[in-house]
mmCIF file with all atom_site columns, C-alpha atoms in Angstrom:
data_model
loop_
_atom_site.group_PDB
_atom_site.id
_atom_site.type_symbol
_atom_site.label_atom_id
_atom_site.label_alt_id
_atom_site.label_comp_id
_atom_site.label_asym_id
_atom_site.label_entity_id
_atom_site.label_seq_id
_atom_site.pdbx_PDB_ins_code
_atom_site.Cartn_x
_atom_site.Cartn_y
_atom_site.Cartn_z
_atom_site.occupancy
_atom_site.B_iso_or_equiv
_atom_site.pdbx_formal_charge
_atom_site.auth_seq_id
_atom_site.auth_comp_id
_atom_site.auth_asym_id
_atom_site.auth_atom_id
_atom_site.pdbx_PDB_model_num
ATOM 1   C CA . MET A 1 1   ? 36.948  -3.172  -12.310 1.00 56.00 ? 164 MET A CA 1
ATOM 2   C CA . ALA A 1 2   ? 39.691  -5.708  -11.652 1.00 63.00 ? 165 ALA A CA 1
ATOM 3   C CA . THR A 1 3   ? 39.089  -9.337  -10.768 1.00 74.00 ? 166 THR A CA 1
ATOM 4   C CA . LEU A 1 4   ? 40.103  -10.285 -7.214  1.00 72.00 ? 167 LEU A CA 1
ATOM 5   C CA . GLN A 1 5   ? 42.581  -13.167 -6.867  1.00 77.00 ? 168 GLN A CA 1
ATOM 6   C CA . SER A 1 6   ? 42.628  -13.428 -3.051  1.00 77.00 ? 169 SER A CA 1
ATOM 7   C CA . LEU A 1 7   ? 41.148  -11.920 0.074   1.00 76.00 ? 170 LEU A CA 1
ATOM 8   C CA . ALA A 1 8   ? 44.261  -9.753  0.478   1.00 73.00 ? 171 ALA A CA 1
ATOM 9   C CA . ASP A 1 9   ? 43.361  -7.998  -2.784  1.00 73.00 ? 172 ASP A CA 1
ATOM 10  C CA . LEU A 1 10  ? 39.993  -7.039  -1.291  1.00 69.00 ? 173 LEU A CA 1
ATOM 11  C CA . GLY A 1 11  ? 41.553  -4.496  1.085   1.00 69.00 ? 174 GLY A CA 1
ATOM 12  C CA . GLN A 1 12  ? 43.472  -2.820  -1.748  1.00 69.00 ? 175 GLN A CA 1
ATOM 13  C CA . GLN A 1 13  ? 40.381  -2.604  -3.971  1.00 63.00 ? 176 GLN A CA 1
ATOM 14  C CA . ASP A 1 14  ? 39.114  0.918   -4.699  1.00 61.00 ? 177 ASP A CA 1
ATOM 15  C CA . SER A 1 15  ? 35.807  1.226   -2.892  1.00 62.00 ? 178 SER A CA 1
ATOM 16  C CA . VAL A 1 16  ? 33.133  2.816   -5.048  1.00 60.00 ? 179 VAL A CA 1
ATOM 17  C CA . PRO A 1 17  ? 30.451  4.512   -2.943  1.00 65.00 ? 180 PRO A CA 1
ATOM 18  C CA . VAL A 1 18  ? 27.018  3.100   -3.665  1.00 65.00 ? 181 VAL A CA 1
ATOM 19  C CA . GLU A 1 19  ? 24.599  5.916   -4.371  1.00 74.00 ? 182 GLU A CA 1
ATOM 20  C CA . ALA A 1 20  ? 21.090  5.830   -2.956  1.00 72.00 ? 183 ALA A CA 1
ATOM 21  C CA . PRO A 1 21  ? 18.400  5.696   -5.640  1.00 75.00 ? 184 PRO A CA 1
ATOM 22  C CA . VAL A 1 22  ? 17.140  9.146   -6.559  1.00 78.00 ? 185 VAL A CA 1
ATOM 23  C CA . HIS A 1 23  ? 13.362  9.341   -6.444  1.00 80.00 ? 186 HIS A CA 1
ATOM 24  C CA . VAL A 1 24  ? 11.855  11.772  -8.925  1.00 80.00 ? 187 VAL A CA 1
ATOM 25  C CA . GLN A 1 25  ? 8.349   13.149  -9.289  1.00 82.00 ? 188 GLN A CA 1
ATOM 26  C CA . LYS A 1 26  ? 6.116   10.967  -11.497 1.00 85.00 ? 189 LYS A CA 1
ATOM 27  C CA . LEU A 1 27  ? 3.108   12.789  -12.946 1.00 86.00 ? 190 LEU A CA 1
ATOM 28  C CA . ASP A 1 28  ? 0.765   12.051  -15.849 1.00 86.00 ? 191 ASP A CA 1
ATOM 29  C CA . ALA A 1 29  ? -0.341  14.483  -18.583 1.00 87.00 ? 192 ALA A CA 1
ATOM 30  C CA . GLN A 1 30  ? -3.030  16.011  -16.304 1.00 90.00 ? 193 GLN A CA 1
ATOM 31  C CA . GLY A 1 31  ? -0.536  16.678  -13.499 1.00 88.00 ? 194 GLY A CA 1
ATOM 32  C CA . ARG A 1 32  ? -1.760  13.829  -11.307 1.00 91.00 ? 195 ARG A CA 1
ATOM 33  C CA . ALA A 1 33  ? 0.240   11.180  -9.471  1.00 92.00 ? 196 ALA A CA 1
ATOM 34  C CA . TYR A 1 34  ? -1.023  7.599   -9.956  1.00 94.00 ? 197 TYR A CA 1
ATOM 35  C CA . ALA A 1 35  ? -0.385  4.559   -7.782  1.00 94.00 ? 198 ALA A CA 1
ATOM 36  C CA . THR A 1 36  ? -1.850  1.121   -7.199  1.00 96.00 ? 199 THR A CA 1
ATOM 37  C CA . GLY A 1 37  ? -2.483  -0.062  -3.644  1.00 95.00 ? 200 GLY A CA 1
ATOM 38  C CA . LYS A 1 38  ? -3.211  -3.650  -2.630  1.00 95.00 ? 201 LYS A CA 1
ATOM 39  C CA . ARG A 1 39  ? -4.432  -5.409  0.519   1.00 94.00 ? 202 ARG A CA 1
ATOM 40  C CA . LYS A 1 40  ? -5.851  -8.962  0.783   1.00 92.00 ? 203 LYS A CA 1
ATOM 41  C CA . ASN A 1 41  ? -7.919  -9.330  -2.423  1.00 94.00 ? 204 ASN A CA 1
ATOM 42  C CA . ALA A 1 42  ? -8.606  -5.605  -2.855  1.00 95.00 ? 205 ALA A CA 1
ATOM 43  C CA . ILE A 1 43  ? -6.910  -3.489  -5.503  1.00 96.00 ? 206 ILE A CA 1
ATOM 44  C CA . ALA A 1 44  ? -7.143  0.307   -5.413  1.00 96.00 ? 207 ALA A CA 1
ATOM 45  C CA . ARG A 1 45  ? -6.156  2.607   -8.281  1.00 96.00 ? 208 ARG A CA 1
ATOM 46  C CA . VAL A 1 46  ? -5.406  6.039   -6.807  1.00 95.00 ? 209 VAL A CA 1
ATOM 47  C CA . TRP A 1 47  ? -4.927  9.424   -8.491  1.00 95.00 ? 210 TRP A CA 1
ATOM 48  C CA . ILE A 1 48  ? -3.968  12.500  -6.460  1.00 94.00 ? 211 ILE A CA 1
ATOM 49  C CA . LYS A 1 49  ? -3.723  16.116  -7.563  1.00 92.00 ? 212 LYS A CA 1
ATOM 50  C CA . PRO A 1 50  ? -3.549  19.450  -5.714  1.00 93.00 ? 213 PRO A CA 1
ATOM 51  C CA . GLY A 1 51  ? -6.998  20.567  -4.616  1.00 92.00 ? 214 GLY A CA 1
ATOM 52  C CA . THR A 1 52  ? -9.373  21.127  -1.745  1.00 92.00 ? 215 THR A CA 1
ATOM 53  C CA . GLY A 1 53  ? -9.127  17.708  -0.066  1.00 90.00 ? 216 GLY A CA 1
ATOM 54  C CA . LYS A 1 54  ? -12.097 16.033  -1.794  1.00 93.00 ? 217 LYS A CA 1
ATOM 55  C CA . VAL A 1 55  ? -11.870 12.229  -1.630  1.00 93.00 ? 218 VAL A CA 1
ATOM 56  C CA . THR A 1 56  ? -13.946 10.271  -4.183  1.00 95.00 ? 219 THR A CA 1
ATOM 57  C CA . ILE A 1 57  ? -14.132 6.472   -4.092  1.00 95.00 ? 220 ILE A CA 1
ATOM 58  C CA . ASN A 1 58  ? -15.858 4.674   -6.988  1.00 95.00 ? 221 ASN A CA 1
ATOM 59  C CA . ASP A 1 59  ? -17.647 7.960   -7.888  1.00 95.00 ? 222 ASP A CA 1
ATOM 60  C CA . ARG A 1 60  ? -19.022 8.224   -4.339  1.00 95.00 ? 223 ARG A CA 1
ATOM 61  C CA . ASP A 1 61  ? -18.056 10.475  -1.458  1.00 94.00 ? 224 ASP A CA 1
ATOM 62  C CA . LEU A 1 62  ? -15.728 9.144   1.267   1.00 92.00 ? 225 LEU A CA 1
ATOM 63  C CA . GLU A 1 63  ? -18.410 9.287   4.001   1.00 93.00 ? 226 GLU A CA 1
ATOM 64  C CA . VAL A 1 64  ? -20.878 7.376   1.807   1.00 94.00 ? 227 VAL A CA 1
ATOM 65  C CA . TYR A 1 65  ? -18.512 4.600   0.684   1.00 94.00 ? 228 TYR A CA 1
ATOM 66  C CA . PHE A 1 66  ? -16.713 4.055   4.006   1.00 93.00 ? 229 PHE A CA 1
ATOM 67  C CA . ALA A 1 67  ? -19.478 4.655   6.560   1.00 93.00 ? 230 ALA A CA 1
ATOM 68  C CA . ARG A 1 68  ? -17.452 3.300   9.516   1.00 94.00 ? 231 ARG A CA 1
ATOM 69  C CA . PRO A 1 69  ? -15.263 5.992   11.114  1.00 94.00 ? 232 PRO A CA 1
ATOM 70  C CA . VAL A 1 70  ? -12.424 3.490   11.658  1.00 95.00 ? 233 VAL A CA 1
ATOM 71  C CA . LEU A 1 71  ? -12.110 2.882   7.919   1.00 93.00 ? 234 LEU A CA 1
ATOM 72  C CA . ARG A 1 72  ? -12.041 6.626   7.209   1.00 92.00 ? 235 ARG A CA 1
ATOM 73  C CA . LEU A 1 73  ? -9.347  6.988   9.877   1.00 93.00 ? 236 LEU A CA 1
ATOM 74  C CA . VAL A 1 74  ? -7.230  4.306   8.165   1.00 92.00 ? 237 VAL A CA 1
ATOM 75  C CA . LEU A 1 75  ? -7.653  6.102   4.839   1.00 90.00 ? 238 LEU A CA 1
ATOM 76  C CA . ASN A 1 76  ? -6.549  9.493   6.160   1.00 91.00 ? 239 ASN A CA 1
ATOM 77  C CA . GLN A 1 77  ? -3.462  8.204   8.032   1.00 93.00 ? 240 GLN A CA 1
ATOM 78  C CA . PRO A 1 78  ? -0.885  8.992   5.297   1.00 92.00 ? 241 PRO A CA 1
ATOM 79  C CA . LEU A 1 79  ? -2.332  12.484  4.737   1.00 91.00 ? 242 LEU A CA 1
ATOM 80  C CA . GLN A 1 80  ? -2.450  13.253  8.478   1.00 91.00 ? 243 GLN A CA 1
ATOM 81  C CA . LEU A 1 81  ? 1.092   11.951  9.038   1.00 91.00 ? 244 LEU A CA 1
ATOM 82  C CA . THR A 1 82  ? 2.563   14.133  6.278   1.00 91.00 ? 245 THR A CA 1
ATOM 83  C CA . ASN A 1 83  ? 0.442   17.200  7.192   1.00 92.00 ? 246 ASN A CA 1
ATOM 84  C CA . ARG A 1 84  ? -1.127  17.206  3.713   1.00 89.00 ? 247 ARG A CA 1
ATOM 85  C CA . PHE A 1 85  ? -4.763  16.805  4.828   1.00 89.00 ? 248 PHE A CA 1
ATOM 86  C CA . GLY A 1 86  ? -7.006  19.005  2.667   1.00 90.00 ? 249 GLY A CA 1
ATOM 87  C CA . GLN A 1 87  ? -4.266  19.808  0.146   1.00 92.00 ? 250 GLN A CA 1
ATOM 88  C CA . TYR A 1 88  ? -4.928  17.033  -2.385  1.00 93.00 ? 251 TYR A CA 1
ATOM 89  C CA . ASP A 1 89  ? -7.982  15.789  -4.252  1.00 93.00 ? 252 ASP A CA 1
ATOM 90  C CA . VAL A 1 90  ? -7.975  11.991  -4.202  1.00 94.00 ? 253 VAL A CA 1
ATOM 91  C CA . ASN A 1 91  ? -9.826  9.927   -6.806  1.00 95.00 ? 254 ASN A CA 1
ATOM 92  C CA . VAL A 1 92  ? -9.963  6.170   -6.191  1.00 95.00 ? 255 VAL A CA 1
ATOM 93  C CA . THR A 1 93  ? -11.288 3.143   -8.061  1.00 96.00 ? 256 THR A CA 1
ATOM 94  C CA . VAL A 1 94  ? -11.282 0.094   -5.796  1.00 96.00 ? 257 VAL A CA 1
ATOM 95  C CA . VAL A 1 95  ? -12.376 -3.491  -6.567  1.00 96.00 ? 258 VAL A CA 1
ATOM 96  C CA . GLY A 1 96  ? -12.328 -6.832  -4.765  1.00 94.00 ? 259 GLY A CA 1
ATOM 97  C CA . GLY A 1 97  ? -12.243 -7.900  -1.143  1.00 91.00 ? 260 GLY A CA 1
ATOM 98  C CA . GLY A 1 98  ? -14.273 -6.475  1.725   1.00 93.00 ? 261 GLY A CA 1
ATOM 99  C CA . LEU A 1 99  ? -14.435 -2.980  3.145   1.00 94.00 ? 262 LEU A CA 1
ATOM 100 C CA . SER A 1 100 ? -11.497 -3.466  5.517   1.00 93.00 ? 263 SER A CA 1
ATOM 101 C CA . GLY A 1 101 ? -9.247  -4.782  2.750   1.00 94.00 ? 264 GLY A CA 1
ATOM 102 C CA . GLN A 1 102 ? -10.369 -1.996  0.441   1.00 95.00 ? 265 GLN A CA 1
ATOM 103 C CA . ALA A 1 103 ? -9.559  0.645   3.066   1.00 95.00 ? 266 ALA A CA 1
ATOM 104 C CA . GLY A 1 104 ? -6.079  -0.851  3.492   1.00 94.00 ? 267 GLY A CA 1
ATOM 105 C CA . ALA A 1 105 ? -5.583  -0.915  -0.281  1.00 95.00 ? 268 ALA A CA 1
ATOM 106 C CA . VAL A 1 106 ? -6.623  2.739   -0.595  1.00 95.00 ? 269 VAL A CA 1
ATOM 107 C CA . ARG A 1 107 ? -4.233  3.709   2.222   1.00 95.00 ? 270 ARG A CA 1
ATOM 108 C CA . HIS A 1 108 ? -1.400  1.878   0.456   1.00 95.00 ? 271 HIS A CA 1
ATOM 109 C CA . GLY A 1 109 ? -2.281  3.570   -2.847  1.00 95.00 ? 272 GLY A CA 1
ATOM 110 C CA . ILE A 1 110 ? -2.506  7.066   -1.322  1.00 94.00 ? 273 ILE A CA 1
ATOM 111 C CA . SER A 1 111 ? 0.878   6.577   0.370   1.00 94.00 ? 274 SER A CA 1
ATOM 112 C CA . LYS A 1 112 ? 2.524   5.495   -2.875  1.00 94.00 ? 275 LYS A CA 1
ATOM 113 C CA . ALA A 1 113 ? 0.899   8.308   -4.859  1.00 93.00 ? 276 ALA A CA 1
ATOM 114 C CA . LEU A 1 114 ? 2.092   10.861  -2.283  1.00 92.00 ? 277 LEU A CA 1
ATOM 115 C CA . THR A 1 115 ? 5.673   9.650   -2.708  1.00 93.00 ? 278 THR A CA 1
ATOM 116 C CA . TYR A 1 116 ? 5.331   9.981   -6.493  1.00 92.00 ? 279 TYR A CA 1
ATOM 117 C CA . TYR A 1 117 ? 4.014   13.539  -6.147  1.00 92.00 ? 280 TYR A CA 1
ATOM 118 C CA . GLU A 1 118 ? 6.403   14.598  -3.371  1.00 90.00 ? 281 GLU A CA 1
ATOM 119 C CA . PRO A 1 119 ? 9.436   12.242  -3.249  1.00 90.00 ? 282 PRO A CA 1
ATOM 120 C CA . GLU A 1 120 ? 10.747  13.892  -0.053  1.00 91.00 ? 283 GLU A CA 1
ATOM 121 C CA . LEU A 1 121 ? 7.778   12.386  1.878   1.00 89.00 ? 284 LEU A CA 1
ATOM 122 C CA . ARG A 1 122 ? 9.037   8.850   1.176   1.00 91.00 ? 285 ARG A CA 1
ATOM 123 C CA . ALA A 1 123 ? 11.171  8.591   4.337   1.00 90.00 ? 286 ALA A CA 1
ATOM 124 C CA . ILE A 1 124 ? 8.270   9.556   6.629   1.00 91.00 ? 287 ILE A CA 1
ATOM 125 C CA . LEU A 1 125 ? 5.794   7.133   5.020   1.00 91.00 ? 288 LEU A CA 1
ATOM 126 C CA . LYS A 1 126 ? 8.309   4.286   4.770   1.00 92.00 ? 289 LYS A CA 1
ATOM 127 C CA . LYS A 1 127 ? 9.208   4.613   8.466   1.00 92.00 ? 290 LYS A CA 1
ATOM 128 C CA . GLU A 1 128 ? 5.540   4.139   9.401   1.00 91.00 ? 291 GLU A CA 1
ATOM 129 C CA . GLY A 1 129 ? 5.231   1.128   7.060   1.00 92.00 ? 292 GLY A CA 1
ATOM 130 C CA . PHE A 1 130 ? 2.625   2.657   4.743   1.00 93.00 ? 293 PHE A CA 1
ATOM 131 C CA . LEU A 1 131 ? 4.618   1.858   1.583   1.00 93.00 ? 294 LEU A CA 1
ATOM 132 C CA . THR A 1 132 ? 4.881   -1.855  2.378   1.00 93.00 ? 295 THR A CA 1
ATOM 133 C CA . ARG A 1 133 ? 2.215   -4.068  0.852   1.00 92.00 ? 296 ARG A CA 1
ATOM 134 C CA . ASP A 1 134 ? 0.613   -6.206  3.567   1.00 91.00 ? 297 ASP A CA 1
ATOM 135 C CA . SER A 1 135 ? 1.124   -9.632  2.001   1.00 91.00 ? 298 SER A CA 1
ATOM 136 C CA . ARG A 1 136 ? -1.167  -11.561 4.373   1.00 91.00 ? 299 ARG A CA 1
ATOM 137 C CA . ILE A 1 137 ? -3.902  -13.240 2.367   1.00 91.00 ? 300 ILE A CA 1
ATOM 138 C CA . VAL A 1 138 ? -6.468  -15.927 3.156   1.00 91.00 ? 301 VAL A CA 1
ATOM 139 C CA . GLU A 1 139 ? -5.008  -19.429 3.178   1.00 93.00 ? 302 GLU A CA 1
ATOM 140 C CA . ARG A 1 140 ? -6.615  -21.859 0.771   1.00 95.00 ? 303 ARG A CA 1
ATOM 141 C CA . LYS A 1 141 ? -8.845  -24.722 1.943   1.00 96.00 ? 304 LYS A CA 1
ATOM 142 C CA . LYS A 1 142 ? -7.156  -28.124 1.829   1.00 96.00 ? 305 LYS A CA 1
ATOM 143 C CA . TYR A 1 143 ? -8.631  -31.438 0.770   1.00 96.00 ? 306 TYR A CA 1
ATOM 144 C CA . GLY A 1 144 ? -9.732  -33.580 3.722   1.00 94.00 ? 307 GLY A CA 1
ATOM 145 C CA . ARG A 1 145 ? -10.070 -30.560 6.030   1.00 95.00 ? 308 ARG A CA 1
ATOM 146 C CA . ALA A 1 146 ? -13.119 -28.611 7.179   1.00 95.00 ? 309 ALA A CA 1
ATOM 147 C CA . LYS A 1 147 ? -11.351 -25.294 6.526   1.00 95.00 ? 310 LYS A CA 1
ATOM 148 C CA . ALA A 1 148 ? -7.747  -24.356 5.727   1.00 95.00 ? 311 ALA A CA 1
ATOM 149 C CA . ARG A 1 149 ? -6.373  -26.080 8.838   1.00 96.00 ? 312 ARG A CA 1
ATOM 150 C CA . ARG A 1 150 ? -9.340  -27.235 10.905  1.00 96.00 ? 313 ARG A CA 1
ATOM 151 C CA . SER A 1 151 ? -9.944  -30.988 10.883  1.00 94.00 ? 314 SER A CA 1
ATOM 152 C CA . PHE A 1 152 ? -13.376 -32.570 10.831  1.00 94.00 ? 315 PHE A CA 1
ATOM 153 C CA . GLN A 1 153 ? -14.768 -33.476 14.273  1.00 94.00 ? 316 GLN A CA 1
ATOM 154 C CA . PHE A 1 154 ? -13.369 -36.754 15.507  1.00 92.00 ? 317 PHE A CA 1
ATOM 155 C CA . SER A 1 155 ? -15.782 -39.498 16.570  1.00 91.00 ? 318 SER A CA 1
ATOM 156 C CA . LYS A 1 156 ? -14.653 -42.842 17.975  1.00 90.00 ? 319 LYS A CA 1
ATOM 157 C CA . ARG A 1 157 ? -17.850 -44.614 16.819  1.00 83.00 ? 320 ARG A CA 1
#
């Protein structure tokens, strides 16, 4: 690669096509794909492998751990979108945060694990935003404030 002396040299430069990164299948010794999903303060460790569609969260069934239907819906979004519902067994260990944050973390983890198992699904999941970590976290409380931003009630006397 030659060093450019002026802008005129830029047009004569041989353009090297930039290749898109090639995503390959990442599996462990047991043939499972592993990924970590995060949301707020929750961290989910997700393993997926081909199976009957059984979802286990912290050694409990999906319906027991996430009793609210909305949370189960959030969890199944990546599988529904890619038409892989019932094709993979999902084993999850999730810690921290509340149930909503944990459901978001599991969704993020399942999406990432799916792309590791089947790299061709990456475009579909990325377009829907399932591979992006939601970076919104709770703002810290500041000194001299009632909460993060709320001031104490003002009183003239």
